[in-house]
Coordinates of C-alpha atoms and ligand atoms in Angstrom, one line a residue:
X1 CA 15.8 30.5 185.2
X2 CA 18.9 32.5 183.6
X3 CA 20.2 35.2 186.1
X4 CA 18.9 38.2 184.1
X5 CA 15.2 36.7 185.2
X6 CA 16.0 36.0 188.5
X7 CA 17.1 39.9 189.5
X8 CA 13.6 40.2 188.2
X9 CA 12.1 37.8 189.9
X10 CA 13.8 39.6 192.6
X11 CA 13.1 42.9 192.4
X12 CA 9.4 42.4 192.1
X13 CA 8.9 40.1 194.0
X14 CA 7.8 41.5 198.2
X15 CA 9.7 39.9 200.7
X16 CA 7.6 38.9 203.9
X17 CA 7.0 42.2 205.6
X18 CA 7.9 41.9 209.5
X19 CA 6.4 39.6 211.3
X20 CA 4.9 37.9 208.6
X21 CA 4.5 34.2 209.3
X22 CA 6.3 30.9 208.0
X23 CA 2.8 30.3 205.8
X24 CA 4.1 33.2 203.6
X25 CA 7.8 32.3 203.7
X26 CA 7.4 30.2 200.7
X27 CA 7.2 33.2 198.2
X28 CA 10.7 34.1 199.5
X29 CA 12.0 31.5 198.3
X30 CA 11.9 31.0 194.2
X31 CA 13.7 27.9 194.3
X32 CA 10.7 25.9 196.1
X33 CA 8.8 26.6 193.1
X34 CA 10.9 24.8 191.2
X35 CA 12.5 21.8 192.3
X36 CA 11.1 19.7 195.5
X37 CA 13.5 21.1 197.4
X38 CA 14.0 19.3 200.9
X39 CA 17.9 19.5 201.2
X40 CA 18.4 22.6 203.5
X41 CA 20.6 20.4 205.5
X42 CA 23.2 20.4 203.1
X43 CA 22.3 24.2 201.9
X44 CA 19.9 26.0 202.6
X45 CA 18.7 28.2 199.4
X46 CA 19.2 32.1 199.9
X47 CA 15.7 34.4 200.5
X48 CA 14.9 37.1 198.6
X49 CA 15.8 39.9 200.7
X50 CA 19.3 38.1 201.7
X51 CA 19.9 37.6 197.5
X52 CA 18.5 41.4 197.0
X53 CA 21.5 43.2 199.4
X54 CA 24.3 40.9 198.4
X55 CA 23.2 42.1 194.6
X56 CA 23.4 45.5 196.3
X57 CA 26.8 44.8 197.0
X58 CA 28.5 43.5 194.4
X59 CA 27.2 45.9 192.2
X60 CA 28.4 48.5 194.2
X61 CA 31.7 47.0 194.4
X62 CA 31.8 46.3 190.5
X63 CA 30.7 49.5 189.0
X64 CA 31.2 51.9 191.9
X65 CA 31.6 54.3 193.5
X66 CA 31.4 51.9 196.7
X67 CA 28.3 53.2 198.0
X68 CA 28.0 50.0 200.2
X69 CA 31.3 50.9 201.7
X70 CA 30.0 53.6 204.9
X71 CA 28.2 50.0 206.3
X72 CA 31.8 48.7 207.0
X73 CA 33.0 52.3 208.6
X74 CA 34.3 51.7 212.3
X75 CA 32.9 47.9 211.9
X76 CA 29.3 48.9 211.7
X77 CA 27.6 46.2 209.9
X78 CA 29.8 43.7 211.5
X79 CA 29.2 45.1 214.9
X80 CA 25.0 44.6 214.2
X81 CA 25.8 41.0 212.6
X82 CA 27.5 40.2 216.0
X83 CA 24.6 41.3 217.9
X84 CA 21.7 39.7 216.1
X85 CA 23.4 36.5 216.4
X86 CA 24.4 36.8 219.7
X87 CA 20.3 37.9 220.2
X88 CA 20.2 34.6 218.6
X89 CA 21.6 31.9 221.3
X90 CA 21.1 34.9 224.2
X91 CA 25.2 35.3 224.5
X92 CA 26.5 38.9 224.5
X93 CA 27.9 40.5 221.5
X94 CA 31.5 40.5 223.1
X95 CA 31.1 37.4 223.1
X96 CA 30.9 36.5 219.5
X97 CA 33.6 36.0 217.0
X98 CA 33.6 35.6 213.4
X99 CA 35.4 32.2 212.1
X100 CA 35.4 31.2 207.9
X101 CA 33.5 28.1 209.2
X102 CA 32.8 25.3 211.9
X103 CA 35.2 23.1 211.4
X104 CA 37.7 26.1 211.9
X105 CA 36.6 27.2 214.8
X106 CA 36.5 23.3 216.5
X107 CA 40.2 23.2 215.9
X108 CA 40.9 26.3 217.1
X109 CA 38.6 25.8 220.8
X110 CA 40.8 22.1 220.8
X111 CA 44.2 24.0 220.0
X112 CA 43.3 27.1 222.2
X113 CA 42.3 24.5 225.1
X114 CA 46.4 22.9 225.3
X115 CA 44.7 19.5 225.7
X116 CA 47.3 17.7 224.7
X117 CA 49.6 19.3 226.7
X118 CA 47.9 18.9 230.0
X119 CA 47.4 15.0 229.4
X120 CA 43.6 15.6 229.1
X121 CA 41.3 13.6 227.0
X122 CA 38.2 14.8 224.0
X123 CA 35.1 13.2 224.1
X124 CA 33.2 13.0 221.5
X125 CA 30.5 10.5 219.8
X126 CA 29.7 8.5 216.1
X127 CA 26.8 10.7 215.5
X128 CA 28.9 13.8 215.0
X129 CA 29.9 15.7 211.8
X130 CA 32.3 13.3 210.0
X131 CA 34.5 15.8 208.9
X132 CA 35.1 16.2 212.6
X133 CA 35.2 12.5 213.4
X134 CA 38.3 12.5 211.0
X135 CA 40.0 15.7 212.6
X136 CA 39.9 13.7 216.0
X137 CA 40.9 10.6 214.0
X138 CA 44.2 12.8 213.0
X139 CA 44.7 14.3 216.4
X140 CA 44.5 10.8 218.2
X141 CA 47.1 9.5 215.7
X142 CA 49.3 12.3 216.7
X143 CA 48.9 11.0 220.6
X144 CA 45.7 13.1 221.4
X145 CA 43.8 11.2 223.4
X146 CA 40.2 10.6 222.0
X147 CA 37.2 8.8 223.2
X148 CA 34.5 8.4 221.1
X149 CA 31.2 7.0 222.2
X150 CA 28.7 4.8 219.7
X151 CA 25.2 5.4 218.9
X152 CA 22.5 3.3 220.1
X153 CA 19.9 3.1 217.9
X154 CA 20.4 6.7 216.4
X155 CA 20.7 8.1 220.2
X156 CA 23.7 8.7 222.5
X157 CA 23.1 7.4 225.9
X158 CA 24.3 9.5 228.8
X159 CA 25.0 6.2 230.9
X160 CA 27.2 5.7 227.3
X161 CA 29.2 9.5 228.0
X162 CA 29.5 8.9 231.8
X163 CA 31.7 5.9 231.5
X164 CA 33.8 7.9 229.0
X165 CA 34.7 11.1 230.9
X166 CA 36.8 11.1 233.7
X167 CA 38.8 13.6 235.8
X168 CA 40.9 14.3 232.5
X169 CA 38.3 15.1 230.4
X170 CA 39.1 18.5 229.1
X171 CA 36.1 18.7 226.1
X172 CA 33.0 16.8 225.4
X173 CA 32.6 17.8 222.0
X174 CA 29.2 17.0 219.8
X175 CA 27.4 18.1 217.0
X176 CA 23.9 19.7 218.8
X177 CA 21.6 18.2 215.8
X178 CA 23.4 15.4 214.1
X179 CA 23.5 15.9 210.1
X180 CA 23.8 11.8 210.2
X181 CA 19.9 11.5 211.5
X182 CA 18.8 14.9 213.5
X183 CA 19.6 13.5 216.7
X184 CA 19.4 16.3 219.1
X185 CA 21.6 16.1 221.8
X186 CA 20.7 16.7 225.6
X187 CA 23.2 20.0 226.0
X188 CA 22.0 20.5 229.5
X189 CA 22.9 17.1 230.8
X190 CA 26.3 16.8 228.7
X191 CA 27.7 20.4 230.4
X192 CA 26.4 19.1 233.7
X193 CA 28.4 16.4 232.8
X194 CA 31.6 17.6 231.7
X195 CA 31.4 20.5 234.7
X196 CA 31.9 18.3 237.3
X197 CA 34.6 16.8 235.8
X198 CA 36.1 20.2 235.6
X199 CA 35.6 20.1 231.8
X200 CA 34.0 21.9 228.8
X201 CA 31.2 21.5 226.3
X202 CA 31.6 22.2 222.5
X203 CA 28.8 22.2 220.3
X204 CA 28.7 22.2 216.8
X205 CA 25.5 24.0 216.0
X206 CA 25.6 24.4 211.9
X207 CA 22.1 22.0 211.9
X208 CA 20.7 23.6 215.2
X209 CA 21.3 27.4 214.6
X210 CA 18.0 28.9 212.8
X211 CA 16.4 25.7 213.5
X212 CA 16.3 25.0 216.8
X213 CA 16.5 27.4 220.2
X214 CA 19.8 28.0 221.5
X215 CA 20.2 29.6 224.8
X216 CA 23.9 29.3 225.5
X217 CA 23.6 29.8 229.6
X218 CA 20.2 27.9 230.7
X219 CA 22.1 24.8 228.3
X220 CA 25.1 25.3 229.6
X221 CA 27.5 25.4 226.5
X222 CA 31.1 26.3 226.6
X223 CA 32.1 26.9 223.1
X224 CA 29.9 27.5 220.2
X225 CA 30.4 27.4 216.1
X226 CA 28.4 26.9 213.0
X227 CA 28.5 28.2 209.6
X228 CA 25.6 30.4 208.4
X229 CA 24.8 28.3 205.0
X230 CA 22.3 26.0 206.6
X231 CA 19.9 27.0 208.9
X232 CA 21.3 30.6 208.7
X233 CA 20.0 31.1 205.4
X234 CA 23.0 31.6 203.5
X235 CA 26.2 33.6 203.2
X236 CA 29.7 31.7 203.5
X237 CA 30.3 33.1 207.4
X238 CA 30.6 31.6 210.3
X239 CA 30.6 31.9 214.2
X240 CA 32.2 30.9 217.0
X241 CA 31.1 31.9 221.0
X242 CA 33.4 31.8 223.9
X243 CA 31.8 33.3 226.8
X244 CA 33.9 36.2 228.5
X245 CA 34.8 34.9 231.7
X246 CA 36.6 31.4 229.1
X247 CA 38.0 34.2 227.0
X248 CA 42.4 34.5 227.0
X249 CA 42.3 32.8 230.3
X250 CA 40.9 29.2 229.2
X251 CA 40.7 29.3 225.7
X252 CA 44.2 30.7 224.9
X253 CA 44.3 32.5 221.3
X254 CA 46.8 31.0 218.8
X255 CA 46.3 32.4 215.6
X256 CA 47.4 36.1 215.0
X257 CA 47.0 38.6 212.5
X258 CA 45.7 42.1 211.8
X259 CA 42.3 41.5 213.1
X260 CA 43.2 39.5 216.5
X261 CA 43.7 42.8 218.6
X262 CA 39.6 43.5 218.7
X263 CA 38.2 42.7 222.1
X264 CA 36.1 40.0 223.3
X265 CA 35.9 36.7 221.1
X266 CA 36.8 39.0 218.2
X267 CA 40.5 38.0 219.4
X268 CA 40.0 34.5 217.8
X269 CA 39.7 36.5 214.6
X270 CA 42.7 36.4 212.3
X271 CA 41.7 38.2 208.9
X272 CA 38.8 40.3 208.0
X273 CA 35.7 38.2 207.5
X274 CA 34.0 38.3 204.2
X275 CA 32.0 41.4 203.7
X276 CA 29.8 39.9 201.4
X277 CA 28.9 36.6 203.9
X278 CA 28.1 39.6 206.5
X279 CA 25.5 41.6 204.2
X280 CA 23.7 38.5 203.8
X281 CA 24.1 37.6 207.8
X282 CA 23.0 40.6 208.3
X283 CA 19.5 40.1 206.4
X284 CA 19.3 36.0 206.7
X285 CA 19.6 36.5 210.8
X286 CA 16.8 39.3 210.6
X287 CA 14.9 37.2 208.5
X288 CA 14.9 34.3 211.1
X289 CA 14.1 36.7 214.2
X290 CA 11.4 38.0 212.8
X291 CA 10.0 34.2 211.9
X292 CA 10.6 33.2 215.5
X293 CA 13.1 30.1 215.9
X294 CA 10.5 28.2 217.9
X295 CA 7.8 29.1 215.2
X296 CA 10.2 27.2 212.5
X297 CA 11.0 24.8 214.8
X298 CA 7.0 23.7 215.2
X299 CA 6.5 24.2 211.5
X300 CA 9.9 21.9 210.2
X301 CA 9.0 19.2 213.4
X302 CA 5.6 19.1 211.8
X303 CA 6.7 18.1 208.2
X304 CA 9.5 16.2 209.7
X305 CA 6.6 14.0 212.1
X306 CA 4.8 13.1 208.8
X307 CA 7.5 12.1 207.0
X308 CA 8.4 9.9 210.2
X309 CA 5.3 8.5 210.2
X310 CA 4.5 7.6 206.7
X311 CA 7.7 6.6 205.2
X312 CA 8.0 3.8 207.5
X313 CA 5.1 2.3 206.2
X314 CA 5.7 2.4 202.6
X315 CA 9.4 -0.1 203.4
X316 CA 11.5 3.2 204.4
X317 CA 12.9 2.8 208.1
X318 CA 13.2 5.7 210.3
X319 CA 17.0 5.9 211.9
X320 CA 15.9 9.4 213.3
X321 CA 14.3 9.4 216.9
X322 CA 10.9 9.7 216.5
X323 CA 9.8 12.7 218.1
X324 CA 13.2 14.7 217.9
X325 CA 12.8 18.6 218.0
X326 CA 14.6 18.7 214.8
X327 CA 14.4 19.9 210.9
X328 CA 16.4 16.1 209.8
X329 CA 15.1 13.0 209.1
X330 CA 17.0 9.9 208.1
X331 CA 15.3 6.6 206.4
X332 CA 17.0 3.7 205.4
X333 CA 15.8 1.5 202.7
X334 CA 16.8 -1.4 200.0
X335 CA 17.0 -0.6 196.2
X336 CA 18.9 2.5 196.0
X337 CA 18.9 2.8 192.1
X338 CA 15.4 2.4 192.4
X339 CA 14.7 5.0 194.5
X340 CA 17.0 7.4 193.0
X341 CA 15.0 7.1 190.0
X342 CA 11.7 7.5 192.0
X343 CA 13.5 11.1 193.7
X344 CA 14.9 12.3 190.0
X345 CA 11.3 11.7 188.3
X346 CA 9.5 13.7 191.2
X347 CA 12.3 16.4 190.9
X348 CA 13.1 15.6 194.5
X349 CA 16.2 16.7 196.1
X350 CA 17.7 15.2 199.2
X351 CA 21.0 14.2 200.2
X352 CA 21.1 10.3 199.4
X353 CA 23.6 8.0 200.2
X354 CA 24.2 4.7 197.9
X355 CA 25.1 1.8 199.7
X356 CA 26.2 -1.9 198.7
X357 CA 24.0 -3.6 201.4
X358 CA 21.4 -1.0 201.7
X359 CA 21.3 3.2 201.3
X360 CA 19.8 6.2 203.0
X361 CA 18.4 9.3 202.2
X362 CA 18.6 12.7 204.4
X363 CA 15.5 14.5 204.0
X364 CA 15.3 18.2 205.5
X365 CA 12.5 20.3 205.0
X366 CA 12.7 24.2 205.9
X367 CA 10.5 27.5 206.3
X368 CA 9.5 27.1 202.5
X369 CA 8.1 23.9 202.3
X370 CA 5.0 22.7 203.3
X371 CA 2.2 19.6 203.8
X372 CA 1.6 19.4 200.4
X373 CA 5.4 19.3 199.2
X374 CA 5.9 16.1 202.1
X375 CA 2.7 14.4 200.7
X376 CA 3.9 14.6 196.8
X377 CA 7.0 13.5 198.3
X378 CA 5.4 10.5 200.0
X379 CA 3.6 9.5 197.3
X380 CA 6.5 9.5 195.0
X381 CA 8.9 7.6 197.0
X382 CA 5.8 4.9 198.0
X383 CA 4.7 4.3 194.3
Ligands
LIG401 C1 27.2 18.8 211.8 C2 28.1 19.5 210.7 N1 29.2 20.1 211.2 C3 30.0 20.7 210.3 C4 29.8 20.7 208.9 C5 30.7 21.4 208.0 O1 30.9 22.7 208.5 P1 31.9 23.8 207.9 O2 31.8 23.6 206.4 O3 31.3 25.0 208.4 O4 33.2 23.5 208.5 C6 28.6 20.1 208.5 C7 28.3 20.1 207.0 O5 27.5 19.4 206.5 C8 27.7 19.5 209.4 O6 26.6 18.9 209.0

């Protein structure tokens, strides 16, 4: 579809009127109609009404006048952005900041912690985000003292983390839902953990947040960030939480710049976020509340449990836990030309990954897809 048809597509096209549920998501969503889509763990594709105000935008800041502009008076749209994420994992507004991405912000909780400094140790584990892996990598080179515990069997073993952590354990620092095979990680158990130790928690929530309930005190959780273009439905943004009483005293600030002097988390900010990721926060996070998390969560386990179930059969083995709470699930399988061709001729699209002795594939399903999308999936992969 050119672009001229798609701001048609658009602007004809009703967007889920509040409260509408996930079985009429799918007409949000053009791109489901077009490609077998089941790759929202690498991006999730935009809905209509998040696509509609960023068009909004832009052409109000390319033709002008700026109507668009009175949102941004006295931090307005940011200030409801804030809120409905923080309505999100039950934090407090105050308590969220906005951070270009995830990755940023998990630098900034290990710099603002002095780890280093104070002699204190990071543990983390093999089934977090490898771009992570490789910044601790980087950090234990540099004499930051690193710990990081192994899968077993796609899980991570608490007995594993316990012999880990000591009394120098500063950060236990995981991904919530592993983007290596939707592990979910116990949050409760791991703050308990690193609490008694006199220690932190830090999770990386980019594949949990919009996917998955967060409540940020009954789990526990220290430090918080994720991106919005997975399971947030879009807009380059991102978030980071640091509850108030962790806030300057703890987690020390250490960037600086025009927009560090707000209060609450906002004083991990450095430069003005991106006005155009926060109009789409700002619909993408409505979008999500009025779905329900828990109500996606039930619809993408649901998908996710038959794909877990059948692929198995047809030769694909499952390396996600069976049963786990999450939109992700990893196979492993022989033949990866093969089934690359299989994917391409059903106009499949999922994250695969070619290997010499044998490959796997990241399938993810979202709020658009449904029964019938897994089944043609199946069906083409088992042919
Ligand atoms: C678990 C996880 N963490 C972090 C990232 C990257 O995050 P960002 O680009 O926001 O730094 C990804 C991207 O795939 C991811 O899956």
């Amino acid at each position: 579809m050119k672009r001229r048809e798609f701001l048609g597509t658009a602007g004809m096209a009703a967007a889920a009127p509040a409260g509408a549920g996930i079985e009429s998501a799918r007409r949000d969503f053009p791109w489901a109609e077009r490609e077998l889509y089941l790759n929202s763990a690498t991006e999730h594709p935009l809905p209509l009404p998040s696509a509609q105000a960023m068009e909004r935008y832009i052409r109000s800041i390319t033709y002008g006048p700026d109507a668009e502009r009175e949102k941004f008076e006295n931090n307005e749209l940011q200030a409801q952005v804030r809120a409905l994420f923080a309505n999100l994992i039950h934090a407090k507004p105050s308590e969220i900041g906005f951070v270009p991405a995830t990755q940023i912000a998990e630098n900034l909780v290990l710099d603002g912690l002095e780890i280093q400094q104070s002699g204190g140790n990071v543990v983390t584990n093999d089934l977090h985000y490898g771009g992570s892996l490789l910044m601790y990598q980087k950090r234990k080179a540099a004499g930051l003292d690193v710990r990081v515990v192994q899968n077993r069997e796609g899980r991570i073993r608490l007995s594993d983390v316990e012999r880990a952590v000591d009394r120098r354990t500063r950060l236990i620092a995981v991904a919530l839902v592993s983007n290596v095979n939707g592990y979910l990680e116990d949050a409760k158990a791991l703050s308990a953990l690193a609490h008694a130790h006199g220690g932190y928690l830090f999770t990386d929530v980019i594949q949990a947040a919009g996917a998955v309930p967060i409540d940020v005190r009954a789990m526990g959780i220290d430090f918080l960030a994720c991106s919005a273009y997975k399971w947030l439905m879009g807009g380059r943004f991102g978030y980071l939480y640091v509850p108030e009483e962790l806030q300057g005293s703890v987690l020390k600030p250490k960037q600086f710049g025009g927009r560090s002097s707000q209060p609450g988390a906002g004083r991990y900010q450095v430069s003005t976020a991106s006005h155009l990721g926060c109009v789409c926060q700002h619909e993408s996070l409505q979008y999500i509340l009025r779905l329900g998390v828990g109500n996606i969560q039930a619809h993408n386990l649901k998908l996710n449990q038959r794909l877990r179930k059948e692929l198995p059969r047809a030769g694909y083995e499952c390396l996600t836990p069976f049963g786990a709470a999450t939109p992700i699930s990893t196979f492993r399988f022989q033949n990866g030309e093969a089934v690359r061709k299989k994917l391409q001729r059903a106009g499949a699209i999922v994250t695969l990954r070619l290997g010499e002795k044998d490959s796997q594939m990241r399938v993810s399903p979202s709020v658009f897809n449904h029964l019938g999308d897994i089944d043609r999936f199946i069906g083409a992969l088992a042919g």
